[in-house]
């Protein structure tokens, strides 16, 4: 055997060894490819692929193309997708603690939202572990406002409006304000507003911008009701199969993605709302009467949440300090 053949042989062996371990993870995302959550998830995926030298390749599938938003949590839990991102507060049926970020008017700005995240993170991680899921990172949506096809000066204006909900809290807010909620994923939003299935919603400027809601909706009220968060989770078995080095690479990339994503959400918050004005939407604050109505329903929902979340919920609020 000459030197060249020997070398070629060992390269082939090396490649075989690498490919025996190399793994590809499809990452399920619910939101548009151009949304900052998805863009940062794509950067996170590329960073993991690079840090592991391709040993673990992560490929993102945005816009609900692998699993729709409402399917992602179950798909990752069952291992149908090894990794995915989900809006945490839509999972309140599994555990009331998942709804803490959407308790109305509890945290209404980025600094408080971060404090609430820090206070609730240990309980979140524990709840996920019970479902054999490994937590990687979590990132907020900007403060939630109210979209309507007509002005909202009184409860009469809202009465009977069809409302697009994304979790139980938004459904109950709508009911408390006299509207008619239906759950619709962000990927189906433009269609829902175009066909009149939805006439109002609570969401951030981010989702209204992604879905060009100015084509259908005339008013945006900057309520700042709460900042819901997405989280990126890994199937427990898939996590357990990884080498320690690959786990460390994922953990490091996740910390990086989380920091970038929080900064991006805050940076884009007012920009999104400027785009509404530029596209002819009316951007306002709620009047005093309506603000009081939102707060009235919000307080009822907070009390109901505290009851459901019990001691664990009270402990999170105590750690949060409010
Ligand atoms: N956008 C997501 C959740 C909260 C938000 O701001 C949505 O509307 O589906």
Coordinates of C-alpha atoms and ligand atoms in Angstrom, one line a residue:
X1 CA 0.0 0.0 0.0
X2 CA 1.5 3.3 -0.9
X3 CA 1.2 6.4 1.2
X4 CA -1.6 7.8 -1.0
X5 CA -3.8 4.7 -0.7
X6 CA -3.2 4.6 3.0
X7 CA -4.2 8.2 3.3
X8 CA -7.3 7.7 1.1
X9 CA -8.2 4.7 3.2
X10 CA -8.1 6.7 6.5
X11 CA -10.0 9.6 5.0
X12 CA -12.8 7.2 4.0
X13 CA -12.8 5.6 7.5
X14 CA -13.0 9.1 9.0
X15 CA -15.9 10.0 6.8
X16 CA -17.7 6.8 7.6
X17 CA -17.2 7.4 11.3
X18 CA -18.5 11.0 10.9
X19 CA -21.5 10.0 8.9
X20 CA -22.4 7.2 11.3
X21 CA -22.9 9.8 14.0
X22 CA -24.0 12.7 11.9
X23 CA -27.6 13.5 12.6
X24 CA -30.1 15.9 10.9
X25 CA -32.7 17.6 13.0
X26 CA -35.8 19.2 11.4
X27 CA -36.9 22.1 13.5
X28 CA -40.6 23.0 13.3
X29 CA -41.5 26.7 13.4
X30 CA -45.0 28.2 13.3
X31 CA -44.2 31.8 12.2
X32 CA -43.2 33.3 8.9
X33 CA -39.6 32.9 7.7
X34 CA -39.1 36.7 7.8
X35 CA -40.3 37.1 11.4
X36 CA -37.4 37.7 13.8
X37 CA -38.2 34.6 15.8
X38 CA -37.8 32.5 12.7
X39 CA -34.7 34.4 11.5
X40 CA -33.0 34.0 14.8
X41 CA -34.0 30.3 14.9
X42 CA -32.4 29.9 11.5
X43 CA -29.2 31.6 12.7
X44 CA -29.3 29.3 15.8
X45 CA -29.6 26.2 13.5
X46 CA -26.7 27.3 11.4
X47 CA -24.6 28.0 14.5
X48 CA -25.2 24.5 15.8
X49 CA -24.4 22.9 12.5
X50 CA -21.2 24.9 12.4
X51 CA -20.1 24.4 16.0
X52 CA -20.6 20.6 15.7
X53 CA -18.8 20.4 12.4
X54 CA -21.9 19.1 10.8
X55 CA -22.2 16.3 13.3
X56 CA -25.6 17.7 14.2
X57 CA -27.2 19.5 11.4
X58 CA -30.3 21.6 12.3
X59 CA -32.7 22.7 9.5
X60 CA -35.6 25.1 10.2
X61 CA -39.0 24.8 8.6
X62 CA -40.9 28.1 9.2
X63 CA -44.5 29.1 8.6
X64 CA -46.0 25.8 10.0
X65 CA -44.6 23.9 6.9
X66 CA -43.5 20.9 9.0
X67 CA -46.2 21.0 11.7
X68 CA -48.8 23.8 12.2
X69 CA -48.4 25.9 15.3
X70 CA -51.0 24.0 17.3
X71 CA -49.3 20.7 16.5
X72 CA -45.7 21.5 17.3
X73 CA -45.7 20.9 21.1
X74 CA -47.2 17.4 20.6
X75 CA -45.0 16.6 17.7
X76 CA -41.8 17.4 19.7
X77 CA -43.1 15.5 22.7
X78 CA -43.8 12.4 20.6
X79 CA -40.5 12.7 18.8
X80 CA -42.1 13.3 15.4
X81 CA -39.9 16.4 15.3
X82 CA -36.8 16.4 17.4
X83 CA -36.9 20.2 18.0
X84 CA -39.5 23.0 17.6
X85 CA -40.7 26.3 18.7
X86 CA -44.1 27.0 20.3
X87 CA -46.0 29.9 21.8
X88 CA -45.9 28.9 25.5
X89 CA -49.2 30.4 26.6
X90 CA -51.2 28.3 24.1
X91 CA -50.3 25.3 26.3
X92 CA -52.3 26.3 29.4
X93 CA -54.3 23.0 29.2
X94 CA -51.1 21.1 30.0
X95 CA -50.1 23.4 32.9
X96 CA -51.4 26.8 34.1
X97 CA -47.8 27.9 34.6
X98 CA -47.4 28.0 30.9
X99 CA -49.8 31.0 30.8
X100 CA -47.9 33.2 33.3
X101 CA -46.5 35.5 30.5
X102 CA -50.1 36.2 29.3
X103 CA -51.6 37.2 32.7
X104 CA -53.1 40.5 31.7
X105 CA -51.2 43.7 32.8
X106 CA -48.8 41.7 34.9
X107 CA -45.7 42.5 32.8
X108 CA -46.3 45.1 30.1
X109 CA -42.8 46.2 29.1
X110 CA -39.6 44.4 28.2
X111 CA -37.8 44.9 31.5
X112 CA -40.7 43.4 33.5
X113 CA -41.2 40.7 31.0
X114 CA -37.6 39.6 31.5
X115 CA -38.0 39.7 35.3
X116 CA -41.1 37.5 35.0
X117 CA -39.3 35.2 32.7
X118 CA -36.4 34.8 35.2
X119 CA -38.9 34.3 38.0
X120 CA -40.8 31.6 36.1
X121 CA -38.0 29.8 34.3
X122 CA -37.2 27.1 36.9
X123 CA -40.9 26.1 37.0
X124 CA -41.1 26.2 33.2
X125 CA -38.1 23.9 32.9
X126 CA -39.5 21.5 35.5
X127 CA -42.9 21.4 33.8
X128 CA -41.2 20.6 30.5
X129 CA -39.1 17.9 32.1
X130 CA -42.2 16.2 33.3
X131 CA -43.2 16.0 29.6
X132 CA -39.7 14.6 28.8
X133 CA -38.8 17.8 27.0
X134 CA -35.6 19.7 27.2
X135 CA -35.9 23.5 27.2
X136 CA -33.4 25.6 25.1
X137 CA -34.5 29.2 25.0
X138 CA -37.4 31.6 25.1
X139 CA -38.0 34.9 23.4
X140 CA -40.9 37.5 23.7
X141 CA -43.3 39.0 21.3
X142 CA -43.6 42.8 21.6
X143 CA -46.4 44.2 23.9
X144 CA -49.8 43.1 22.8
X145 CA -52.3 45.6 21.3
X146 CA -55.8 45.5 20.0
X147 CA -56.7 45.3 16.3
X148 CA -60.1 46.2 15.1
X149 CA -61.9 46.7 11.7
X150 CA -63.7 49.6 13.4
X151 CA -63.0 52.1 16.1
X152 CA -63.3 50.9 19.6
X153 CA -64.7 53.7 21.8
X154 CA -67.1 51.7 23.8
X155 CA -68.2 48.1 24.6
X156 CA -71.0 48.7 22.1
X157 CA -68.5 49.1 19.3
X158 CA -66.9 45.7 20.2
X159 CA -70.2 43.9 20.7
X160 CA -70.4 40.8 18.5
X161 CA -67.1 41.4 16.7
X162 CA -65.5 38.2 15.5
X163 CA -62.2 37.9 17.4
X164 CA -59.1 35.9 16.4
X165 CA -57.6 34.2 19.5
X166 CA -54.2 32.5 19.9
X167 CA -54.6 31.1 23.4
X168 CA -57.2 30.7 26.2
X169 CA -56.4 34.2 27.7
X170 CA -57.1 36.0 24.4
X171 CA -60.4 34.0 24.0
X172 CA -61.5 34.9 27.5
X173 CA -60.5 38.6 27.1
X174 CA -62.7 38.6 24.0
X175 CA -65.6 37.0 25.7
X176 CA -65.3 39.4 28.7
X177 CA -65.4 42.3 26.3
X178 CA -68.5 41.0 24.4
X179 CA -66.7 39.6 21.3
X180 CA -66.8 36.2 19.7
X181 CA -63.5 34.4 19.8
X182 CA -62.2 31.7 17.4
X183 CA -58.7 30.2 17.6
X184 CA -56.6 30.8 14.5
X185 CA -52.9 30.3 14.0
X186 CA -50.8 33.2 12.7
X187 CA -50.1 31.4 9.4
X188 CA -53.9 31.5 8.6
X189 CA -54.4 35.1 9.7
X190 CA -54.5 37.0 6.4
X191 CA -57.0 34.6 5.1
X192 CA -59.2 34.9 8.2
X193 CA -59.3 38.7 8.1
X194 CA -59.7 38.7 4.3
X195 CA -62.8 36.5 4.5
X196 CA -64.3 38.2 7.6
X197 CA -63.8 35.1 9.8
X198 CA -61.9 37.5 12.0
X199 CA -62.5 41.2 12.6
X200 CA -60.4 41.9 15.7
X201 CA -57.6 40.4 17.7
X202 CA -55.0 41.0 20.4
X203 CA -51.5 40.5 19.2
X204 CA -48.2 42.4 18.7
X205 CA -47.3 44.8 15.9
X206 CA -45.0 42.0 14.7
X207 CA -47.7 39.6 13.7
X208 CA -49.9 42.4 12.2
X209 CA -46.9 43.5 10.2
X210 CA -46.0 40.0 9.0
X211 CA -49.6 39.5 7.8
X212 CA -50.1 43.0 6.3
X213 CA -53.2 43.5 8.4
X214 CA -53.6 47.1 7.2
X215 CA -55.1 45.5 4.1
X216 CA -58.1 44.5 6.3
X217 CA -57.9 46.3 9.6
X218 CA -58.3 50.1 10.2
X219 CA -57.4 50.5 13.9
X220 CA -54.5 49.4 16.2
X221 CA -54.8 50.3 19.9
X222 CA -51.4 50.2 21.7
X223 CA -52.7 48.5 24.8
X224 CA -49.5 46.8 26.0
X225 CA -51.5 44.1 27.7
X226 CA -48.6 41.6 28.1
X227 CA -45.7 40.1 26.3
X228 CA -46.2 36.4 25.4
X229 CA -43.2 34.3 24.7
X230 CA -42.2 31.5 22.4
X231 CA -39.9 28.7 23.5
X232 CA -37.6 26.3 21.7
X233 CA -37.8 22.7 23.0
X234 CA -36.1 19.4 22.2
X235 CA -37.6 15.9 22.5
X236 CA -36.0 14.4 25.7
X237 CA -34.9 11.2 24.0
X238 CA -33.3 13.1 21.1
X239 CA -31.5 15.2 23.6
X240 CA -30.3 12.2 25.6
X241 CA -28.9 10.6 22.5
X242 CA -26.5 13.5 21.8
X243 CA -22.9 13.6 22.8
X244 CA -21.9 15.9 25.7
X245 CA -20.1 18.1 23.2
X246 CA -23.2 18.4 21.0
X247 CA -25.4 19.2 24.0
X248 CA -22.9 21.9 25.0
X249 CA -23.0 23.3 21.4
X250 CA -26.8 23.5 21.5
X251 CA -26.8 25.1 24.9
X252 CA -24.3 27.8 23.9
X253 CA -26.1 28.6 20.6
X254 CA -29.4 28.8 22.5
X255 CA -28.0 31.3 25.0
X256 CA -26.8 33.4 22.1
X257 CA -30.1 33.2 20.2
X258 CA -32.0 34.1 23.3
X259 CA -30.0 37.3 24.0
X260 CA -30.2 38.3 20.3
X261 CA -33.9 37.6 20.1
X262 CA -34.9 39.7 23.2
X263 CA -32.8 42.6 21.8
X264 CA -34.4 42.3 18.4
X265 CA -38.0 42.2 19.8
X266 CA -37.4 45.4 21.7
X267 CA -35.6 47.1 18.7
X268 CA -38.5 46.3 16.3
X269 CA -41.4 47.0 18.7
X270 CA -42.0 50.7 17.7
X271 CA -40.8 50.1 14.1
X272 CA -43.7 47.7 13.5
X273 CA -46.2 50.3 14.7
X274 CA -44.7 53.0 12.5
X275 CA -45.3 50.7 9.6
X276 CA -49.0 50.6 10.5
X277 CA -49.2 54.4 10.3
X278 CA -47.2 54.5 7.1
X279 CA -49.8 52.0 5.6
X280 CA -52.8 54.1 6.7
X281 CA -53.9 52.4 9.9
X282 CA -55.0 54.5 12.8
X283 CA -52.8 54.0 15.8
X284 CA -54.2 55.1 19.1
X285 CA -54.4 54.4 22.8
X286 CA -57.6 53.1 24.2
X287 CA -59.8 55.8 25.7
X288 CA -60.3 55.8 29.5
X289 CA -63.5 53.9 29.4
X290 CA -62.1 51.1 27.2
X291 CA -58.8 50.9 29.1
X292 CA -60.9 50.4 32.3
X293 CA -62.9 47.6 30.6
X294 CA -59.7 45.8 29.4
X295 CA -58.3 46.1 32.9
X296 CA -61.6 44.9 34.5
X297 CA -61.5 41.7 32.4
X298 CA -57.8 41.4 32.9
X299 CA -58.2 41.5 36.7
X300 CA -60.8 38.7 36.5
X301 CA -58.5 36.6 34.4
X302 CA -55.6 37.2 36.7
X303 CA -57.7 36.0 39.7
X304 CA -58.8 32.9 37.7
X305 CA -55.3 32.2 36.7
X306 CA -54.0 32.4 40.3
X307 CA -56.7 30.0 41.4
X308 CA -55.7 27.5 38.7
X309 CA -52.0 27.9 39.1
X310 CA -52.2 27.4 42.9
X311 CA -49.1 27.5 45.1
X312 CA -46.8 27.1 42.1
X313 CA -48.3 30.2 40.5
X314 CA -48.2 32.2 43.7
X315 CA -44.5 31.3 44.2
X316 CA -43.7 32.6 40.7
X317 CA -45.5 35.9 41.4
X318 CA -43.7 36.2 44.6
X319 CA -40.3 35.7 42.9
X320 CA -41.4 38.2 40.4
X321 CA -42.1 40.7 43.2
X322 CA -45.5 41.9 42.0
Ligands
LIG1 N1 -47.9 37.1 17.8 C1 -48.3 35.7 17.9 C2 -48.5 35.4 19.3 C3 -48.3 36.7 20.0 C4 -47.9 37.7 19.0 O1 -47.6 38.8 19.1 C5 -49.6 35.5 17.2 O2 -50.4 36.4 17.0 O3 -49.9 34.3 16.9

